[in-house]
Amino acid sequence: MSAINGAVLVLSGPSGAGKSSLIHKIVDDIGKCYFSISTTTRPIREGETEGVDYYFVDEAEFKKEIEEDNFLEYAVVHGNYYGTSLKPVKKALTEGKLIIFDIDVQGNSAINSRLGEITTSVFITPPTLSELKIRLENRQTDNQDVIERRIKMARREIQRISEYEYVLINDDLQRAAQKLSLIAKIARFKKSNEEINEFVQKWEDL
Ligand code: 5GP
């Protein structure tokens, strides 16, 4: 089977679950990958860089992109728009890369309906809600209102945990990173029906 085609790894979970730290820890260990950079209307946070963390746009620009059908998926999260552009995803797939998405449960559902055959999904969470609260408060990046909203959202998202193939409890960063690295490596082996059919055809021709 050709190794040219890529695959998809979706990571979801509440803000404060440690997704970014885990990604940083495994990046050198998992081979060729592309981190999907989303477009968002939420304000840029301290420490974030345009074009690295997100493409930051206003609502009018975002809506124009929706009309032009530029998104593979988009959703409203915490009152702001977030979306994944289609073009770089297509490019990375044809380059045989593992595409990593950090998106919410709505995004996971949309990606699964469009690219389900080659998608592996992981829900990352701290061991308990109280631990999540402690982490969000310690981060000191958000005010109390935002923290409350994130907690409310987390309680809603955890109800959809069964939509994920893997649940990763991030109680120890080192151990969780080892597990995520294994999942990412195996995710590459997923093949679409089209790829399998192509392989069978070529195989019979020999
Ligand atoms: P944050 O504002 O903390 O960076 O992200 C808030 C939430 O939006 C997170 O759950 C994150 O996974 C989700 N998110 C980020 N980009 C996208 C996207 O392109 N699509 C969807 N559906 N969710 C996204």
mmCIF file of C-alpha atoms and ligand atoms in Angstrom:
data_model
loop_
_atom_site.group_PDB
_atom_site.id
_atom_site.type_symbol
_atom_site.label_atom_id
_atom_site.label_comp_id
_atom_site.label_asym_id
_atom_site.label_seq_id
_atom_site.Cartn_x
_atom_site.Cartn_y
_atom_site.Cartn_z
ATOM 1 C CA MET A 1 0.000 0.000 0.000
ATOM 2 C CA SER A 2 1.357 3.398 -0.891
ATOM 3 C CA ALA A 3 2.775 5.447 1.969
ATOM 4 C CA ILE A 4 1.938 8.676 0.160
ATOM 5 C CA ASN A 5 -1.426 9.323 1.740
ATOM 6 C CA GLY A 6 -1.630 10.972 5.097
ATOM 7 C CA ALA A 7 -3.888 10.483 8.083
ATOM 8 C CA VAL A 8 -5.612 12.574 10.718
ATOM 9 C CA LEU A 9 -5.274 12.806 14.495
ATOM 10 C CA VAL A 10 -7.945 14.829 16.293
ATOM 11 C CA LEU A 11 -7.194 16.014 19.820
ATOM 12 C CA SER A 12 -10.029 17.478 21.860
ATOM 13 C CA GLY A 13 -10.518 18.254 25.498
ATOM 14 C CA PRO A 14 -11.065 21.197 27.790
ATOM 15 C CA SER A 15 -8.738 24.188 27.791
ATOM 16 C CA GLY A 16 -6.361 23.346 30.644
ATOM 17 C CA ALA A 17 -6.201 19.625 29.782
ATOM 18 C CA GLY A 18 -2.607 20.050 28.634
ATOM 19 C CA LYS A 19 -3.073 19.494 24.886
ATOM 20 C CA SER A 20 -0.425 22.015 23.822
ATOM 21 C CA SER A 21 2.167 20.755 26.318
ATOM 22 C CA LEU A 22 1.567 17.184 25.177
ATOM 23 C CA ILE A 23 1.923 18.121 21.505
ATOM 24 C CA HIS A 24 5.230 19.890 22.231
ATOM 25 C CA LYS A 25 6.492 16.848 24.072
ATOM 26 C CA ILE A 26 5.754 14.336 21.286
ATOM 27 C CA VAL A 27 6.531 16.388 18.175
ATOM 28 C CA ASP A 28 10.112 15.137 17.709
ATOM 29 C CA ASP A 29 9.081 11.544 18.242
ATOM 30 C CA ILE A 30 6.235 11.015 15.776
ATOM 31 C CA GLY A 31 7.634 11.797 12.319
ATOM 32 C CA LYS A 32 6.293 13.965 9.522
ATOM 33 C CA CYS A 33 3.249 15.874 10.675
ATOM 34 C CA TYR A 34 1.336 19.060 10.052
ATOM 35 C CA PHE A 35 -0.339 20.979 12.863
ATOM 36 C CA SER A 36 -3.496 22.464 11.513
ATOM 37 C CA ILE A 37 -3.623 26.183 12.284
ATOM 38 C CA SER A 38 -7.205 27.304 12.769
ATOM 39 C CA THR A 39 -8.722 30.651 11.946
ATOM 40 C CA THR A 40 -10.548 32.378 14.784
ATOM 41 C CA THR A 41 -12.415 35.559 15.657
ATOM 42 C CA ARG A 42 -11.382 35.413 19.321
ATOM 43 C CA PRO A 43 -8.933 38.092 20.479
ATOM 44 C CA ILE A 44 -5.250 37.184 20.483
ATOM 45 C CA ARG A 45 -3.906 36.231 23.951
ATOM 46 C CA GLU A 46 -0.641 37.309 25.470
ATOM 47 C CA GLY A 47 2.132 34.995 24.265
ATOM 48 C CA GLU A 48 0.306 33.973 21.073
ATOM 49 C CA THR A 49 1.616 34.656 17.566
ATOM 50 C CA GLU A 50 -0.435 35.324 14.425
ATOM 51 C CA GLY A 51 0.018 32.482 11.948
ATOM 52 C CA VAL A 52 1.515 30.184 14.581
ATOM 53 C CA ASP A 53 -1.234 29.713 17.156
ATOM 54 C CA TYR A 54 -4.108 30.892 14.977
ATOM 55 C CA TYR A 55 -4.954 33.155 12.075
ATOM 56 C CA PHE A 56 -6.794 35.950 13.854
ATOM 57 C CA VAL A 57 -9.538 37.605 11.791
ATOM 58 C CA ASP A 58 -12.651 39.688 12.447
ATOM 59 C CA GLU A 59 -16.169 38.324 12.099
ATOM 60 C CA ALA A 60 -16.741 39.839 8.637
ATOM 61 C CA GLU A 61 -13.622 38.123 7.277
ATOM 62 C CA PHE A 62 -14.610 34.826 8.866
ATOM 63 C CA LYS A 63 -18.106 34.980 7.372
ATOM 64 C CA LYS A 64 -16.633 35.756 3.946
ATOM 65 C CA GLU A 65 -14.521 32.584 4.199
ATOM 66 C CA ILE A 66 -17.637 30.583 5.118
ATOM 67 C CA GLU A 67 -19.416 31.932 2.044
ATOM 68 C CA GLU A 68 -16.430 31.050 -0.144
ATOM 69 C CA ASP A 69 -16.591 27.498 1.223
ATOM 70 C CA ASN A 70 -12.989 27.654 2.454
ATOM 71 C CA PHE A 71 -13.531 25.651 5.645
ATOM 72 C CA LEU A 72 -13.338 21.919 6.125
ATOM 73 C CA GLU A 73 -15.309 22.587 9.312
ATOM 74 C CA TYR A 74 -16.117 25.508 11.578
ATOM 75 C CA ALA A 75 -17.926 26.028 14.861
ATOM 76 C CA VAL A 76 -18.772 28.603 17.474
ATOM 77 C CA VAL A 77 -16.859 27.883 20.682
ATOM 78 C CA HIS A 78 -17.119 30.097 23.796
ATOM 79 C CA GLY A 79 -18.946 32.682 21.633
ATOM 80 C CA ASN A 80 -16.206 32.969 18.994
ATOM 81 C CA TYR A 81 -15.848 31.432 15.553
ATOM 82 C CA TYR A 82 -13.155 28.803 14.959
ATOM 83 C CA GLY A 83 -12.538 27.063 11.642
ATOM 84 C CA THR A 84 -10.178 24.738 9.804
ATOM 85 C CA SER A 85 -9.179 25.755 6.284
ATOM 86 C CA LEU A 86 -9.503 23.064 3.677
ATOM 87 C CA LYS A 87 -6.544 23.894 1.413
ATOM 88 C CA PRO A 88 -3.570 23.195 3.745
ATOM 89 C CA VAL A 89 -5.276 20.014 4.948
ATOM 90 C CA LYS A 90 -5.578 18.664 1.396
ATOM 91 C CA LYS A 91 -1.937 19.573 0.715
ATOM 92 C CA ALA A 92 -0.650 17.877 3.878
ATOM 93 C CA LEU A 93 -2.661 14.734 3.130
ATOM 94 C CA THR A 94 -1.184 14.394 -0.359
ATOM 95 C CA GLU A 95 2.272 14.890 1.176
ATOM 96 C CA GLY A 96 1.659 11.865 3.372
ATOM 97 C CA LYS A 97 1.674 13.805 6.627
ATOM 98 C CA LEU A 98 -0.150 13.091 9.836
ATOM 99 C CA ILE A 99 -2.409 16.104 10.356
ATOM 100 C CA ILE A 100 -2.967 17.029 13.977
ATOM 101 C CA PHE A 101 -6.087 18.992 14.878
ATOM 102 C CA ASP A 102 -6.728 20.641 18.218
ATOM 103 C CA ILE A 103 -10.465 21.159 17.837
ATOM 104 C CA ASP A 104 -13.623 20.851 19.926
ATOM 105 C CA VAL A 105 -16.257 18.082 19.936
ATOM 106 C CA GLN A 106 -18.232 19.727 17.105
ATOM 107 C CA GLY A 107 -15.058 19.806 14.990
ATOM 108 C CA ASN A 108 -14.350 16.155 15.741
ATOM 109 C CA SER A 109 -17.805 15.196 14.614
ATOM 110 C CA ALA A 110 -17.440 17.204 11.364
ATOM 111 C CA ILE A 111 -13.969 15.792 10.598
ATOM 112 C CA ASN A 112 -15.232 12.288 11.262
ATOM 113 C CA SER A 113 -18.062 12.642 8.805
ATOM 114 C CA ARG A 114 -15.706 13.929 6.090
ATOM 115 C CA LEU A 115 -12.469 12.054 6.790
ATOM 116 C CA GLY A 116 -13.602 9.349 9.236
ATOM 117 C CA GLU A 117 -11.814 6.455 7.526
ATOM 118 C CA ILE A 118 -8.398 7.998 8.123
ATOM 119 C CA THR A 119 -9.144 9.754 11.418
ATOM 120 C CA THR A 120 -8.070 8.782 14.923
ATOM 121 C CA SER A 121 -9.654 10.773 17.744
ATOM 122 C CA VAL A 122 -8.407 11.349 21.271
ATOM 123 C CA PHE A 123 -10.142 13.133 24.132
ATOM 124 C CA ILE A 124 -7.619 14.546 26.587
ATOM 125 C CA THR A 125 -8.716 15.455 30.099
ATOM 126 C CA PRO A 126 -7.369 16.107 33.579
ATOM 127 C CA PRO A 127 -8.391 13.343 36.030
ATOM 128 C CA THR A 128 -11.188 15.378 37.670
ATOM 129 C CA LEU A 129 -13.159 18.594 37.319
ATOM 130 C CA SER A 130 -11.548 19.986 40.486
ATOM 131 C CA GLU A 131 -8.099 19.396 38.991
ATOM 132 C CA LEU A 132 -9.200 21.250 35.832
ATOM 133 C CA LYS A 133 -10.332 24.211 37.974
ATOM 134 C CA ILE A 134 -6.960 24.317 39.742
ATOM 135 C CA ARG A 135 -5.072 24.233 36.426
ATOM 136 C CA LEU A 136 -7.168 26.996 34.867
ATOM 137 C CA GLU A 137 -6.720 29.191 37.917
ATOM 138 C CA ASN A 138 -2.963 28.570 38.015
ATOM 139 C CA ARG A 139 -2.545 29.475 34.328
ATOM 140 C CA GLN A 140 -3.469 33.080 35.113
ATOM 141 C CA THR A 141 -4.269 33.770 31.457
ATOM 142 C CA ASP A 142 -8.027 34.156 31.846
ATOM 143 C CA ASN A 143 -10.280 36.163 34.145
ATOM 144 C CA GLN A 144 -12.832 34.489 36.452
ATOM 145 C CA ASP A 145 -15.662 34.879 33.921
ATOM 146 C CA VAL A 146 -13.701 33.115 31.203
ATOM 147 C CA ILE A 147 -12.657 30.358 33.620
ATOM 148 C CA GLU A 148 -16.316 29.791 34.611
ATOM 149 C CA ARG A 149 -17.270 29.597 30.921
ATOM 150 C CA ARG A 150 -14.501 27.088 30.184
ATOM 151 C CA ILE A 151 -15.604 24.920 33.124
ATOM 152 C CA LYS A 152 -19.218 24.974 31.974
ATOM 153 C CA MET A 153 -18.049 24.032 28.483
ATOM 154 C CA ALA A 154 -15.836 21.231 29.842
ATOM 155 C CA ARG A 155 -18.812 19.710 31.701
ATOM 156 C CA ARG A 156 -20.788 19.766 28.472
ATOM 157 C CA GLU A 157 -17.922 18.356 26.354
ATOM 158 C CA ILE A 158 -17.195 15.454 28.707
ATOM 159 C CA GLN A 159 -20.735 14.173 27.985
ATOM 160 C CA ARG A 160 -19.594 13.443 24.410
ATOM 161 C CA ILE A 161 -16.433 11.579 25.393
ATOM 162 C CA SER A 162 -17.822 8.312 23.958
ATOM 163 C CA GLU A 163 -17.527 9.798 20.438
ATOM 164 C CA TYR A 164 -13.740 9.415 20.761
ATOM 165 C CA GLU A 165 -11.673 6.310 20.105
ATOM 166 C CA TYR A 166 -9.243 7.064 22.921
ATOM 167 C CA VAL A 167 -9.530 8.840 26.254
ATOM 168 C CA LEU A 168 -6.249 10.099 27.608
ATOM 169 C CA ILE A 169 -6.179 11.138 31.262
ATOM 170 C CA ASN A 170 -3.415 13.662 31.686
ATOM 171 C CA ASP A 171 -2.466 13.163 35.342
ATOM 172 C CA ASP A 172 1.249 12.837 34.660
ATOM 173 C CA LEU A 173 2.629 14.749 31.658
ATOM 174 C CA GLN A 174 5.472 12.309 30.952
ATOM 175 C CA ARG A 175 3.264 9.219 31.008
ATOM 176 C CA ALA A 176 0.452 10.877 29.048
ATOM 177 C CA ALA A 177 2.972 12.016 26.402
ATOM 178 C CA GLN A 178 4.263 8.454 26.008
ATOM 179 C CA LYS A 179 0.722 7.194 25.445
ATOM 180 C CA LEU A 180 -0.136 9.974 22.991
ATOM 181 C CA SER A 181 3.028 9.292 21.041
ATOM 182 C CA LEU A 182 1.999 5.637 20.625
ATOM 183 C CA ILE A 183 -1.479 6.634 19.462
ATOM 184 C CA ALA A 184 -0.027 9.157 16.969
ATOM 185 C CA LYS A 185 2.328 6.549 15.498
ATOM 186 C CA ILE A 186 -0.424 3.992 15.016
ATOM 187 C CA ALA A 187 -2.796 6.673 13.614
ATOM 188 C CA ARG A 188 -0.633 6.831 10.465
ATOM 189 C CA PHE A 189 -1.584 3.294 9.508
ATOM 190 C CA LYS A 190 -5.259 4.098 8.935
ATOM 191 C CA LYS A 191 -6.173 3.778 5.277
ATOM 192 C CA SER A 192 -9.242 4.894 3.378
ATOM 193 C CA ASN A 193 -11.398 2.392 1.476
ATOM 194 C CA GLU A 194 -10.231 4.074 -1.741
ATOM 195 C CA GLU A 195 -6.569 3.400 -0.871
ATOM 196 C CA ILE A 196 -7.370 -0.195 0.050
ATOM 197 C CA ASN A 197 -9.265 -0.784 -3.200
ATOM 198 C CA GLU A 198 -6.391 0.727 -5.184
ATOM 199 C CA PHE A 199 -3.961 -1.569 -3.393
ATOM 200 C CA VAL A 200 -6.069 -4.670 -4.076
ATOM 201 C CA GLN A 201 -6.316 -3.769 -7.748
ATOM 202 C CA LYS A 202 -2.551 -3.291 -8.086
ATOM 203 C CA TRP A 203 -1.889 -6.405 -6.043
ATOM 204 C CA GLU A 204 -4.019 -8.537 -8.375
ATOM 205 C CA ASP A 205 -2.313 -7.067 -11.455
ATOM 206 C CA LEU A 206 1.099 -8.358 -10.441
HETATM 207 P P1 5GP B 1 -8.844 28.394 22.676
HETATM 208 O O1 5GP B 1 -9.608 29.672 22.527
HETATM 209 O O2 5GP B 1 -8.648 28.017 24.122
HETATM 210 O O3 5GP B 1 -7.562 28.400 21.894
HETATM 211 O O4 5GP B 1 -9.738 27.233 22.040
HETATM 212 C C1 5GP B 1 -11.052 27.041 22.458
HETATM 213 C C2 5GP B 1 -11.605 25.746 21.871
HETATM 214 O O5 5GP B 1 -11.742 25.857 20.470
HETATM 215 C C3 5GP B 1 -10.744 24.520 22.126
HETATM 216 O O6 5GP B 1 -11.622 23.475 22.563
HETATM 217 C C4 5GP B 1 -10.173 24.194 20.766
HETATM 218 O O7 5GP B 1 -9.942 22.810 20.637
HETATM 219 C C5 5GP B 1 -11.302 24.653 19.858
HETATM 220 N N1 5GP B 1 -10.849 24.930 18.480
HETATM 221 C C6 5GP B 1 -9.712 25.538 18.074
HETATM 222 N N2 5GP B 1 -9.652 25.606 16.736
HETATM 223 C C7 5GP B 1 -10.791 25.028 16.276
HETATM 224 C C8 5GP B 1 -11.310 24.769 14.944
HETATM 225 O O8 5GP B 1 -10.718 25.103 13.913
HETATM 226 N N3 5GP B 1 -12.515 24.141 14.870
HETATM 227 C C9 5GP B 1 -13.217 23.766 15.976
HETATM 228 N N4 5GP B 1 -14.380 23.130 15.790
HETATM 229 N N5 5GP B 1 -12.756 23.970 17.237
HETATM 230 C C10 5GP B 1 -11.561 24.605 17.379
#
